[in-house]
mmCIF file of C-alpha atoms and ligand atoms in Angstrom:
data_model
loop_
_atom_site.group_PDB
_atom_site.id
_atom_site.type_symbol
_atom_site.label_atom_id
_atom_site.label_comp_id
_atom_site.label_asym_id
_atom_site.label_seq_id
_atom_site.Cartn_x
_atom_site.Cartn_y
_atom_site.Cartn_z
ATOM 1 C CA MET A 1 -0.580 -17.882 9.275
ATOM 2 C CA GLN A 2 -1.760 -17.968 5.682
ATOM 3 C CA GLU A 3 -4.683 -20.112 6.803
ATOM 4 C CA HIS A 4 -5.598 -17.494 9.401
ATOM 5 C CA ALA A 5 -5.546 -14.695 6.810
ATOM 6 C CA LYS A 6 -7.787 -16.765 4.540
ATOM 7 C CA GLU A 7 -10.283 -17.347 7.349
ATOM 8 C CA HIS A 8 -10.271 -13.645 8.174
ATOM 9 C CA ALA A 9 -10.971 -12.715 4.557
ATOM 10 C CA THR A 10 -13.854 -15.240 4.442
ATOM 11 C CA SER A 11 -15.377 -13.841 7.645
ATOM 12 C CA GLN A 12 -15.102 -10.323 6.290
ATOM 13 C CA ALA A 13 -16.795 -11.314 3.057
ATOM 14 C CA THR A 14 -19.602 -13.077 4.958
ATOM 15 C CA ALA A 15 -20.068 -10.100 7.285
ATOM 16 C CA LYS A 16 -20.335 -7.882 4.210
ATOM 17 C CA ARG A 17 -22.924 -10.224 2.668
ATOM 18 C CA ILE A 18 -25.054 -9.936 5.808
ATOM 19 C CA GLU A 19 -24.704 -6.142 5.860
ATOM 20 C CA ASP A 20 -25.715 -5.949 2.203
ATOM 21 C CA ALA A 21 -28.718 -8.238 2.690
ATOM 22 C CA LEU A 22 -29.964 -6.278 5.706
ATOM 23 C CA ALA A 23 -29.424 -2.940 3.962
ATOM 24 C CA GLU A 24 -31.494 -4.221 1.047
ATOM 25 C CA ARG A 25 -34.119 -5.591 3.435
ATOM 26 C CA PHE A 26 -34.505 -2.616 5.778
ATOM 27 C CA GLY A 27 -32.992 0.327 3.929
ATOM 28 C CA GLU A 28 -30.562 1.042 6.739
ATOM 29 C CA ALA A 29 -27.137 -0.019 7.895
ATOM 30 C CA CYS A 30 -26.724 -2.898 10.354
ATOM 31 C CA PRO A 31 -22.989 -3.260 11.007
ATOM 32 C CA VAL A 32 -21.684 -6.820 11.407
ATOM 33 C CA ASP A 33 -18.522 -7.707 13.345
ATOM 34 C CA PRO A 34 -16.525 -10.174 11.190
ATOM 35 C CA GLY A 35 -15.264 -11.760 14.422
ATOM 36 C CA LEU A 36 -18.741 -13.004 15.389
ATOM 37 C CA PRO A 37 -19.249 -16.775 15.380
ATOM 38 C CA GLY A 38 -22.065 -18.236 13.279
ATOM 39 C CA LEU A 39 -21.850 -15.761 10.424
ATOM 40 C CA ASP A 40 -22.801 -18.397 7.828
ATOM 41 C CA GLU A 41 -26.056 -19.053 9.664
ATOM 42 C CA LEU A 42 -26.777 -15.320 9.990
ATOM 43 C CA ALA A 43 -26.041 -14.846 6.292
ATOM 44 C CA ARG A 44 -28.637 -17.481 5.388
ATOM 45 C CA ILE A 45 -31.219 -15.948 7.737
ATOM 46 C CA ALA A 46 -30.589 -12.382 6.570
ATOM 47 C CA GLY A 47 -30.635 -13.450 2.913
ATOM 48 C CA HIS A 48 -33.902 -15.364 3.242
ATOM 49 C CA ARG A 49 -36.232 -15.523 0.262
ATOM 50 C CA VAL A 50 -38.993 -17.964 -0.627
ATOM 51 C CA HIS A 51 -38.596 -20.147 -3.711
ATOM 52 C CA ARG A 52 -41.461 -21.027 -6.018
ATOM 53 C CA ARG A 53 -39.551 -22.566 -8.946
ATOM 54 C CA PHE A 54 -37.720 -25.853 -8.540
ATOM 55 C CA LEU A 55 -35.366 -28.067 -10.538
ATOM 56 C CA PRO A 56 -36.732 -31.459 -11.569
ATOM 57 C CA ARG A 57 -34.403 -33.066 -9.043
ATOM 58 C CA THR A 58 -35.472 -35.484 -6.330
ATOM 59 C CA VAL A 59 -35.197 -34.624 -2.669
ATOM 60 C CA GLU A 60 -34.026 -37.885 -1.116
ATOM 61 C CA LEU A 61 -36.385 -39.314 1.498
ATOM 62 C CA ALA A 62 -33.553 -39.752 3.999
ATOM 63 C CA LEU A 63 -32.696 -36.039 3.658
ATOM 64 C CA LEU A 64 -36.334 -35.068 4.057
ATOM 65 C CA ARG A 65 -36.603 -37.169 7.206
ATOM 66 C CA LEU A 66 -33.439 -35.569 8.584
ATOM 67 C CA LEU A 67 -34.832 -32.074 7.954
ATOM 68 C CA CYS A 68 -38.151 -33.015 9.574
ATOM 69 C CA ALA A 69 -36.324 -34.348 12.624
ATOM 70 C CA CYS A 70 -34.299 -31.096 12.835
ATOM 71 C CA ALA A 71 -37.519 -29.060 12.489
ATOM 72 C CA LEU A 72 -39.275 -31.058 15.190
ATOM 73 C CA SER A 73 -36.314 -30.328 17.481
ATOM 74 C CA ALA A 74 -37.636 -26.754 17.707
ATOM 75 C CA PRO A 75 -38.708 -25.364 21.092
ATOM 76 C CA SER A 76 -42.224 -26.237 22.176
ATOM 77 C CA LYS A 77 -44.489 -24.349 24.574
ATOM 78 C CA SER A 78 -44.307 -26.113 27.994
ATOM 79 C CA ASP A 79 -42.810 -29.103 26.147
ATOM 80 C CA LEU A 80 -46.383 -29.867 25.067
ATOM 81 C CA GLN A 81 -45.228 -30.845 21.532
ATOM 82 C CA GLN A 82 -48.324 -29.745 19.659
ATOM 83 C CA ALA A 83 -46.948 -29.596 16.119
ATOM 84 C CA ASP A 84 -46.742 -32.280 13.440
ATOM 85 C CA ILE A 85 -45.500 -32.465 9.859
ATOM 86 C CA LEU A 86 -47.461 -34.386 7.246
ATOM 87 C CA VAL A 87 -45.485 -35.398 4.140
ATOM 88 C CA VAL A 88 -47.799 -35.579 1.134
ATOM 89 C CA ARG A 89 -46.152 -38.366 -0.873
ATOM 90 C CA ASP A 90 -49.252 -39.337 -2.839
ATOM 91 C CA ARG A 91 -49.040 -37.190 -6.003
ATOM 92 C CA ALA A 92 -52.799 -37.549 -6.486
ATOM 93 C CA LYS A 93 -53.337 -35.833 -3.131
ATOM 94 C CA GLN A 94 -50.825 -33.110 -4.034
ATOM 95 C CA ARG A 95 -52.706 -32.574 -7.303
ATOM 96 C CA ALA A 96 -56.011 -32.467 -5.436
ATOM 97 C CA ILE A 97 -54.619 -29.720 -3.184
ATOM 98 C CA THR A 98 -53.301 -27.840 -6.220
ATOM 99 C CA ALA A 99 -56.708 -28.062 -7.854
ATOM 100 C CA LEU A 100 -58.135 -26.133 -4.907
ATOM 101 C CA ILE A 101 -55.597 -23.340 -5.467
ATOM 102 C CA PRO A 102 -55.286 -22.938 -9.249
ATOM 103 C CA ASP A 103 -53.418 -19.615 -9.061
ATOM 104 C CA MET A 104 -50.432 -21.303 -7.339
ATOM 105 C CA PRO A 105 -49.079 -23.843 -9.860
ATOM 106 C CA TRP A 106 -45.839 -24.093 -7.872
ATOM 107 C CA ILE A 107 -47.655 -26.447 -5.483
ATOM 108 C CA ALA A 108 -48.054 -29.128 -8.180
ATOM 109 C CA ASP A 109 -44.486 -28.554 -9.408
ATOM 110 C CA ALA A 110 -42.854 -28.859 -5.991
ATOM 111 C CA PRO A 111 -40.826 -32.084 -5.657
ATOM 112 C CA VAL A 112 -41.967 -32.256 -2.023
ATOM 113 C CA PHE A 113 -45.131 -30.939 -0.429
ATOM 114 C CA LEU A 114 -45.525 -30.865 3.345
ATOM 115 C CA VAL A 115 -48.359 -29.740 5.570
ATOM 116 C CA PHE A 116 -47.567 -28.317 8.999
ATOM 117 C CA LEU A 117 -50.222 -29.125 11.553
ATOM 118 C CA ALA A 118 -51.281 -27.513 14.811
ATOM 119 C CA ASP A 119 -52.076 -30.632 16.818
ATOM 120 C CA ALA A 120 -53.955 -30.209 20.095
ATOM 121 C CA SER A 121 -55.488 -33.684 19.851
ATOM 122 C CA ARG A 122 -52.972 -35.422 22.083
ATOM 123 C CA LEU A 123 -53.435 -33.436 25.312
ATOM 124 C CA PRO A 124 -57.123 -34.284 25.875
ATOM 125 C CA GLN A 125 -56.316 -37.914 25.038
ATOM 126 C CA ILE A 126 -53.487 -37.910 27.584
ATOM 127 C CA ALA A 127 -55.876 -36.451 30.184
ATOM 128 C CA ARG A 128 -58.240 -39.371 29.557
ATOM 129 C CA LEU A 129 -55.427 -41.946 29.539
ATOM 130 C CA ARG A 130 -54.094 -40.635 32.859
ATOM 131 C CA ASN A 131 -57.556 -40.137 34.284
ATOM 132 C CA LYS A 132 -57.200 -36.399 34.862
ATOM 133 C CA PRO A 133 -59.571 -33.476 34.333
ATOM 134 C CA PHE A 134 -58.942 -31.218 31.342
ATOM 135 C CA PRO A 135 -60.027 -27.673 32.245
ATOM 136 C CA ASN A 136 -57.846 -26.059 29.543
ATOM 137 C CA ASP A 137 -60.074 -26.465 26.538
ATOM 138 C CA HIS A 138 -60.063 -22.793 25.490
ATOM 139 C CA LEU A 139 -58.382 -20.350 23.126
ATOM 140 C CA ASP A 140 -54.930 -20.824 24.651
ATOM 141 C CA LEU A 141 -54.901 -24.501 23.595
ATOM 142 C CA PHE A 142 -55.394 -23.467 19.969
ATOM 143 C CA PHE A 143 -52.952 -20.577 20.223
ATOM 144 C CA ASN A 144 -50.162 -22.727 21.680
ATOM 145 C CA ALA A 145 -50.562 -25.407 19.028
ATOM 146 C CA VAL A 146 -50.503 -22.794 16.251
ATOM 147 C CA ALA A 147 -47.384 -21.176 17.736
ATOM 148 C CA ASP A 148 -45.578 -24.532 18.010
ATOM 149 C CA SER A 149 -46.524 -25.380 14.450
ATOM 150 C CA ALA A 150 -45.278 -22.018 13.132
ATOM 151 C CA ILE A 151 -41.968 -22.476 14.941
ATOM 152 C CA VAL A 152 -41.548 -25.963 13.458
ATOM 153 C CA LEU A 153 -42.321 -24.600 9.978
ATOM 154 C CA THR A 154 -39.708 -21.863 10.367
ATOM 155 C CA THR A 155 -37.149 -24.304 11.730
ATOM 156 C CA PHE A 156 -37.770 -26.616 8.765
ATOM 157 C CA MET A 157 -37.152 -23.687 6.399
ATOM 158 C CA ARG A 158 -33.900 -22.862 8.155
ATOM 159 C CA ALA A 159 -32.747 -26.485 8.026
ATOM 160 C CA ALA A 160 -33.720 -26.693 4.346
ATOM 161 C CA ALA A 161 -31.832 -23.485 3.536
ATOM 162 C CA ALA A 162 -28.740 -24.882 5.283
ATOM 163 C CA VAL A 163 -28.540 -27.756 2.774
ATOM 164 C CA GLY A 164 -29.403 -25.542 -0.202
ATOM 165 C CA LEU A 165 -33.098 -26.377 -0.575
ATOM 166 C CA GLY A 166 -35.714 -23.718 -1.263
ATOM 167 C CA CYS A 167 -39.191 -23.509 0.256
ATOM 168 C CA CYS A 168 -42.450 -21.637 -0.045
ATOM 169 C CA PRO A 169 -45.103 -21.783 2.692
ATOM 170 C CA ILE A 170 -48.682 -22.127 1.457
ATOM 171 C CA SER A 171 -51.320 -20.726 3.778
ATOM 172 C CA ALA A 172 -53.746 -21.101 0.874
ATOM 173 C CA VAL A 173 -54.352 -24.676 2.101
ATOM 174 C CA ARG A 174 -56.616 -22.848 4.545
ATOM 175 C CA ASP A 175 -58.772 -21.502 1.695
ATOM 176 C CA ARG A 176 -60.569 -24.865 1.730
ATOM 177 C CA PRO A 177 -59.540 -26.276 5.104
ATOM 178 C CA ASP A 178 -62.472 -28.695 5.190
ATOM 179 C CA VAL A 179 -61.419 -30.368 1.924
ATOM 180 C CA VAL A 180 -57.736 -30.458 2.906
ATOM 181 C CA SER A 181 -58.681 -31.829 6.299
ATOM 182 C CA ASP A 182 -60.761 -34.647 4.749
ATOM 183 C CA LEU A 183 -58.072 -35.412 2.180
ATOM 184 C CA LEU A 184 -55.389 -35.719 4.859
ATOM 185 C CA GLU A 185 -57.742 -37.377 7.345
ATOM 186 C CA LEU A 186 -57.038 -34.853 10.075
ATOM 187 C CA PRO A 187 -58.730 -35.793 13.357
ATOM 188 C CA GLN A 188 -60.538 -33.445 15.727
ATOM 189 C CA ARG A 189 -58.349 -30.697 17.228
ATOM 190 C CA VAL A 190 -55.820 -30.932 14.374
ATOM 191 C CA VAL A 191 -55.786 -28.091 11.839
ATOM 192 C CA PRO A 192 -53.409 -27.201 9.009
ATOM 193 C CA LEU A 193 -51.231 -24.150 9.628
ATOM 194 C CA ALA A 194 -49.682 -24.069 6.156
ATOM 195 C CA GLY A 195 -48.396 -26.238 3.373
ATOM 196 C CA LEU A 196 -44.761 -26.041 2.290
ATOM 197 C CA CYS A 197 -43.327 -26.498 -1.197
ATOM 198 C CA VAL A 198 -39.769 -27.815 -1.004
ATOM 199 C CA GLY A 199 -37.209 -28.417 -3.729
ATOM 200 C CA TRP A 200 -33.851 -27.514 -5.222
ATOM 201 C CA PRO A 201 -34.244 -23.881 -6.350
ATOM 202 C CA ALA A 202 -34.356 -23.248 -10.093
ATOM 203 C CA GLU A 203 -33.448 -19.589 -9.589
ATOM 204 C CA GLU A 204 -31.697 -17.544 -6.984
ATOM 205 C CA GLY A 205 -34.679 -15.342 -6.140
ATOM 206 C CA GLY A 206 -34.388 -11.953 -4.502
ATOM 207 C CA ILE A 207 -34.686 -10.241 -1.165
ATOM 208 C CA THR A 208 -38.081 -8.729 -0.357
ATOM 209 C CA PRO A 209 -37.650 -5.445 1.511
ATOM 210 C CA ARG A 210 -39.403 -5.272 4.863
ATOM 211 C CA LEU A 211 -40.844 -2.375 6.833
ATOM 212 C CA GLY A 212 -38.080 -0.336 8.453
ATOM 213 C CA LEU A 213 -36.847 -1.319 11.897
ATOM 214 C CA GLU A 214 -38.219 2.013 13.163
ATOM 215 C CA THR A 215 -41.675 0.501 12.565
ATOM 216 C CA THR A 216 -41.237 -3.050 13.819
ATOM 217 C CA LEU A 217 -38.451 -2.921 16.412
ATOM 218 C CA HIS A 218 -39.459 -1.333 19.731
ATOM 219 C CA GLU A 219 -37.554 -0.512 22.883
ATOM 220 C CA ASP A 220 -39.077 -0.643 26.362
ATOM 221 C CA ARG A 221 -42.488 0.381 25.077
ATOM 222 C CA TYR A 222 -44.495 0.143 21.889
ATOM 223 C CA GLN A 223 -43.860 3.295 19.970
ATOM 224 C CA VAL A 224 -44.381 4.292 16.351
ATOM 225 C CA ASP A 225 -44.024 8.008 15.764
ATOM 226 C CA ASP A 226 -45.688 8.583 12.433
ATOM 227 C CA LEU A 227 -46.914 5.367 10.848
ATOM 228 C CA ALA A 228 -48.279 7.066 7.714
ATOM 229 C CA GLN A 229 -44.923 8.685 7.011
ATOM 230 C CA GLN A 230 -42.987 5.490 7.719
ATOM 231 C CA ILE A 231 -45.227 3.528 5.385
ATOM 232 C CA ASP A 232 -44.855 6.134 2.649
ATOM 233 C CA GLY A 233 -41.093 5.822 2.971
ATOM 234 C CA TYR A 234 -41.277 2.027 2.837
ATOM 235 C CA ASP A 235 -43.575 2.125 -0.196
ATOM 236 C CA ARG A 236 -41.095 4.325 -2.058
ATOM 237 C CA ARG A 237 -38.122 2.162 -1.104
ATOM 238 C CA ARG A 238 -39.954 -0.976 -2.095
ATOM 239 C CA GLU A 239 -41.197 0.443 -5.372
ATOM 240 C CA GLN A 240 -37.626 1.301 -6.306
ATOM 241 C CA GLN A 241 -36.094 -2.011 -5.258
ATOM 242 C CA ARG A 242 -38.813 -4.522 -6.023
ATOM 243 C CA PRO A 243 -41.789 -3.020 -7.811
ATOM 244 C CA TYR A 244 -44.989 -5.062 -8.078
ATOM 245 C CA ARG A 245 -45.354 -6.671 -11.509
ATOM 246 C CA ARG A 246 -49.077 -6.031 -11.618
ATOM 247 C CA GLN A 247 -51.675 -4.166 -9.660
ATOM 248 C CA ARG A 248 -54.316 -6.077 -7.752
ATOM 249 C CA ASP A 249 -57.913 -5.858 -8.933
ATOM 250 C CA PRO A 250 -57.631 -2.793 -11.248
ATOM 251 C CA GLU A 251 -61.288 -3.316 -12.317
ATOM 252 C CA ARG A 252 -62.366 -2.393 -8.807
ATOM 253 C CA TRP A 253 -59.659 0.076 -7.742
ATOM 254 C CA GLY A 254 -58.370 1.521 -10.997
ATOM 255 C CA LYS A 255 -54.731 1.840 -11.999
ATOM 256 C CA ALA A 256 -52.677 3.664 -9.365
ATOM 257 C CA ALA A 257 -49.909 5.966 -10.628
ATOM 258 C CA SER A 258 -47.734 4.828 -7.760
ATOM 259 C CA TYR A 259 -48.312 1.299 -6.457
ATOM 260 C CA GLY A 260 -46.525 0.370 -3.261
ATOM 261 C CA TRP A 261 -46.844 -2.271 -0.571
ATOM 262 C CA SER A 262 -49.548 -0.444 1.372
ATOM 263 C CA GLU A 263 -51.761 -0.038 -1.701
ATOM 264 C CA ASP A 264 -51.334 -3.728 -2.502
ATOM 265 C CA LYS A 265 -52.085 -4.889 1.048
ATOM 266 C CA ALA A 266 -55.029 -2.510 1.427
ATOM 267 C CA ARG A 267 -56.493 -3.899 -1.818
ATOM 268 C CA GLN A 268 -55.787 -7.481 -0.727
ATOM 269 C CA TYR A 269 -57.568 -7.002 2.583
ATOM 270 C CA ALA A 270 -60.478 -5.104 1.029
ATOM 271 C CA GLU A 271 -61.768 -8.570 0.082
ATOM 272 C CA PRO A 272 -63.146 -10.930 2.736
ATOM 273 C CA LEU A 273 -60.630 -13.759 3.105
ATOM 274 C CA ARG A 274 -61.208 -17.039 4.921
ATOM 275 C CA ALA A 275 -64.113 -15.572 6.838
ATOM 276 C CA ASP A 276 -65.272 -19.135 7.527
ATOM 277 C CA PHE A 277 -61.975 -20.292 9.039
ATOM 278 C CA GLY A 278 -63.232 -19.725 12.595
ATOM 279 C CA ALA A 279 -66.237 -21.927 11.895
ATOM 280 C CA PHE A 280 -63.893 -24.646 10.549
ATOM 281 C CA VAL A 281 -61.660 -24.457 13.637
ATOM 282 C CA ARG A 282 -64.691 -24.672 15.938
ATOM 283 C CA ALA A 283 -66.075 -27.600 13.949
ATOM 284 C CA LYS A 284 -62.679 -29.265 14.476
ATOM 285 C CA GLY A 285 -63.427 -29.250 18.196
ATOM 286 C CA PHE A 286 -61.514 -26.173 19.317
ATOM 287 C CA ARG A 287 -63.152 -23.808 21.744
ATOM 288 C CA LEU A 288 -61.981 -20.296 21.049
ATOM 289 C CA GLU A 289 -63.371 -18.527 24.145
HETATM 290 C C1 FMN B 1 -47.365 -18.472 6.971
HETATM 291 C C2 FMN B 1 -47.047 -18.122 5.530
HETATM 292 C C3 FMN B 1 -47.948 -18.429 4.545
HETATM 293 C C4 FMN B 1 -47.674 -18.158 3.197
HETATM 294 N N1 FMN B 1 -48.561 -18.538 2.239
HETATM 295 C C5 FMN B 1 -48.236 -18.401 0.929
HETATM 296 C C6 FMN B 1 -49.107 -18.908 -0.083
HETATM 297 O O1 FMN B 1 -50.202 -19.428 0.179
HETATM 298 N N2 FMN B 1 -48.689 -18.819 -1.370
HETATM 299 C C7 FMN B 1 -47.480 -18.263 -1.719
HETATM 300 O O2 FMN B 1 -47.163 -18.240 -2.901
HETATM 301 N N3 FMN B 1 -46.657 -17.726 -0.771
HETATM 302 C C8 FMN B 1 -46.997 -17.801 0.538
HETATM 303 N N4 FMN B 1 -46.150 -17.329 1.511
HETATM 304 C C9 FMN B 1 -44.878 -16.697 1.111
HETATM 305 C C10 FMN B 1 -44.977 -15.179 1.288
HETATM 306 O O3 FMN B 1 -45.725 -14.638 0.233
HETATM 307 C C11 FMN B 1 -43.546 -14.595 1.342
HETATM 308 O O4 FMN B 1 -42.913 -15.075 2.499
HETATM 309 C C12 FMN B 1 -43.602 -13.073 1.349
HETATM 310 O O5 FMN B 1 -44.050 -12.586 0.112
HETATM 311 C C13 FMN B 1 -42.253 -12.440 1.640
HETATM 312 O O6 FMN B 1 -41.279 -12.924 0.753
HETATM 313 P P1 FMN B 1 -39.943 -13.571 1.329
HETATM 314 O O7 FMN B 1 -40.342 -14.701 2.239
HETATM 315 O O8 FMN B 1 -39.188 -14.052 0.111
HETATM 316 O O9 FMN B 1 -39.206 -12.498 2.058
HETATM 317 C C14 FMN B 1 -46.435 -17.545 2.850
HETATM 318 C C15 FMN B 1 -45.539 -17.210 3.870
HETATM 319 C C16 FMN B 1 -45.820 -17.496 5.184
HETATM 320 C C17 FMN B 1 -44.825 -17.150 6.260
#
């Protein structure tokens, strides 16, 4: 009986943790039934945050392999299995990647650095091996491989969080995809989706508020009533909860009296970013028609 009461109290506390995390994330209440199974998993998902600072503590290879196997258990479009994980164990290679991205020192400091790959190289090879035509060399091939790779990355992060590890994806490996591709000897029709820093977190980190569910959760049809107003509301909420430490490119845009998410993202995307990525993907043998 006492045991039962203890379990009930634990479930209630976990349900409350999820409610608090989601309130912080979305600025609205999301009631959680303490009787639901799987609350620990939901608590980890709701409380997600990336980690960029790590303890100088090794991540055992056997654990890493286990997490990779769990990640590669993720669903795969048509069971085509077009995602791979590349473990960068050579510190010289990790340093070479860091050197390409000097504003992200957490890459060099990460005890483990992985690269998640969209791998559409196997299907055309299988067609040749089995003496079949391959009329599917178009955008969907690329899209499916990217989707599989993103799902494997997310599943890895969930598995890592379950054992207490922290992660930070690094799409900046696509700033110089040609160099990364050469360094990692990626064949044709294999492109990096993102890197991933992995380690034991050195700090707890905090929840980043997201756009309200009124903006990103739709029912029956796509509908957003007043995007400008919703974004204003989100900017205010975010500025209160997690203000930006510095403003982006003040030389070009000046110092804004109020600096929210939309100002930051508008400034970020006022610069051309990875405009040559399409050319890289095409050079890697993908047809994007
Ligand atoms: C596909 C992807 C690529 C990312 N690339 C980078 C990156 O290159 N560098 C970095 O520091 N963070 C990167 N991030 C982390 C995001 O900045 C982070 O997820 C976002 O700020 C929201 O914070 P949260 O994940 O803690 O909620 C990436 C995240 C994703 C999902």
